[in-house]
CSV table of C-alpha atoms in Angstrom, one decimal:
chain,number,residue,atom,x,y,z
A,1,ASN,CA,4.6,9.0,8.5
A,2,SER,CA,4.9,6.6,11.6
A,3,GLY,CA,4.1,3.2,11.4
A,4,ILE,CA,4.9,0.9,8.7
A,5,THR,CA,2.6,-2.0,9.2
A,6,ALA,CA,2.4,-4.0,5.6
A,7,VAL,CA,5.7,-4.6,3.2
A,8,TRP,CA,5.2,-6.4,-0.3
A,9,PHE,CA,7.7,-6.8,-3.1
A,10,LEU,CA,6.3,-7.7,-6.4
A,11,ASN,CA,10.0,-8.8,-7.7
A,12,PRO,CA,13.5,-7.8,-6.0
A,13,ALA,CA,12.9,-4.3,-7.8
A,14,LYS,CA,9.3,-3.2,-7.2
A,15,GLY,CA,8.0,-3.1,-3.7
A,16,PHE,CA,5.5,-1.3,-1.5
A,17,ILE,CA,5.1,-0.1,2.2
A,18,ALA,CA,1.8,1.0,3.9
A,19,GLY,CA,0.6,2.0,7.4
A,20,ASP,CA,-0.4,4.6,9.7
A,21,GLN,CA,-3.2,7.2,8.3
A,22,GLY,CA,-3.8,5.5,5.2
A,23,PHE,CA,0.0,6.0,3.7
A,24,MET,CA,1.5,3.8,0.9
A,25,LYS,CA,4.8,4.4,-1.0
A,26,MET,CA,6.3,2.5,-4.0
A,27,THR,CA,9.7,1.7,-4.9
A,28,ALA,CA,11.0,0.5,-8.3
A,29,ASP,CA,14.8,0.2,-7.4
A,30,SER,CA,14.8,-2.2,-4.7
A,31,GLY,CA,14.0,0.4,-2.0
A,32,ASN,CA,17.0,3.1,-3.0
A,33,THR,CA,14.1,5.5,-3.4
A,34,TRP,CA,10.2,5.9,-2.6
A,35,VAL,CA,7.3,7.8,-4.0
A,36,ASN,CA,4.0,8.3,-2.6
A,37,VAL,CA,1.1,6.3,-3.8
A,38,GLU,CA,-2.3,8.0,-4.1
A,39,LEU,CA,-5.1,6.1,-2.7
A,40,PRO,CA,-8.0,7.6,-3.8
A,41,THR,CA,-10.5,5.0,-2.3
A,42,ILE,CA,-9.4,5.4,1.3
A,43,PRO,CA,-12.0,7.3,3.1
A,44,SER,CA,-11.3,10.9,4.4
A,45,ASN,CA,-10.4,9.8,7.8
A,46,TYR,CA,-7.4,8.0,6.8
A,47,GLN,CA,-7.8,4.5,8.6
A,48,ASP,CA,-4.6,2.7,9.0
A,49,ILE,CA,-3.6,0.1,6.4
A,50,VAL,CA,-2.8,-3.2,7.9
A,51,SER,CA,-2.0,-5.7,4.7
A,52,LEU,CA,-1.2,-5.3,1.4
A,53,ARG,CA,-0.8,-7.8,-1.6
A,54,PHE,CA,0.1,-7.2,-5.2
A,55,TYR,CA,-0.3,-9.8,-7.8
A,56,ASP,CA,1.3,-7.7,-11.1
A,57,ASN,CA,1.7,-4.1,-11.8
A,58,ASN,CA,-1.8,-3.4,-12.0
A,59,ILE,CA,-3.9,-5.6,-9.3
A,60,GLY,CA,-3.3,-5.0,-5.9
A,61,TYR,CA,-5.4,-5.2,-2.6
A,62,TYR,CA,-5.1,-3.8,0.7
A,63,THR,CA,-7.0,-3.9,4.1
A,64,ASN,CA,-7.7,-1.3,6.7
A,65,ASP,CA,-7.7,-1.4,10.4
A,66,GLU,CA,-11.7,-1.6,10.0
A,67,GLY,CA,-11.7,-4.5,8.1
A,68,PHE,CA,-12.4,-2.9,4.7
A,69,MET,CA,-10.5,-4.5,1.6
A,70,TYR,CA,-9.7,-2.1,-1.5
A,71,LYS,CA,-8.6,-3.0,-4.7
A,72,THR,CA,-6.4,-0.6,-6.8
């Protein structure tokens, strides 16, 4: 994955990064390790994610470079 365009931490341990071609990763240990997050709502041409916000462990939103907003 090339560019990281968005970072959001829910608390000191749990955070997310996202960016080019629709990639998103999550950490549960303050960034020591990262795992891929599958995003089924991103269309097949993988627009870049430009912002994200998570409000709790179940609800999050992200937007792509075409201005569409998605809810997790």
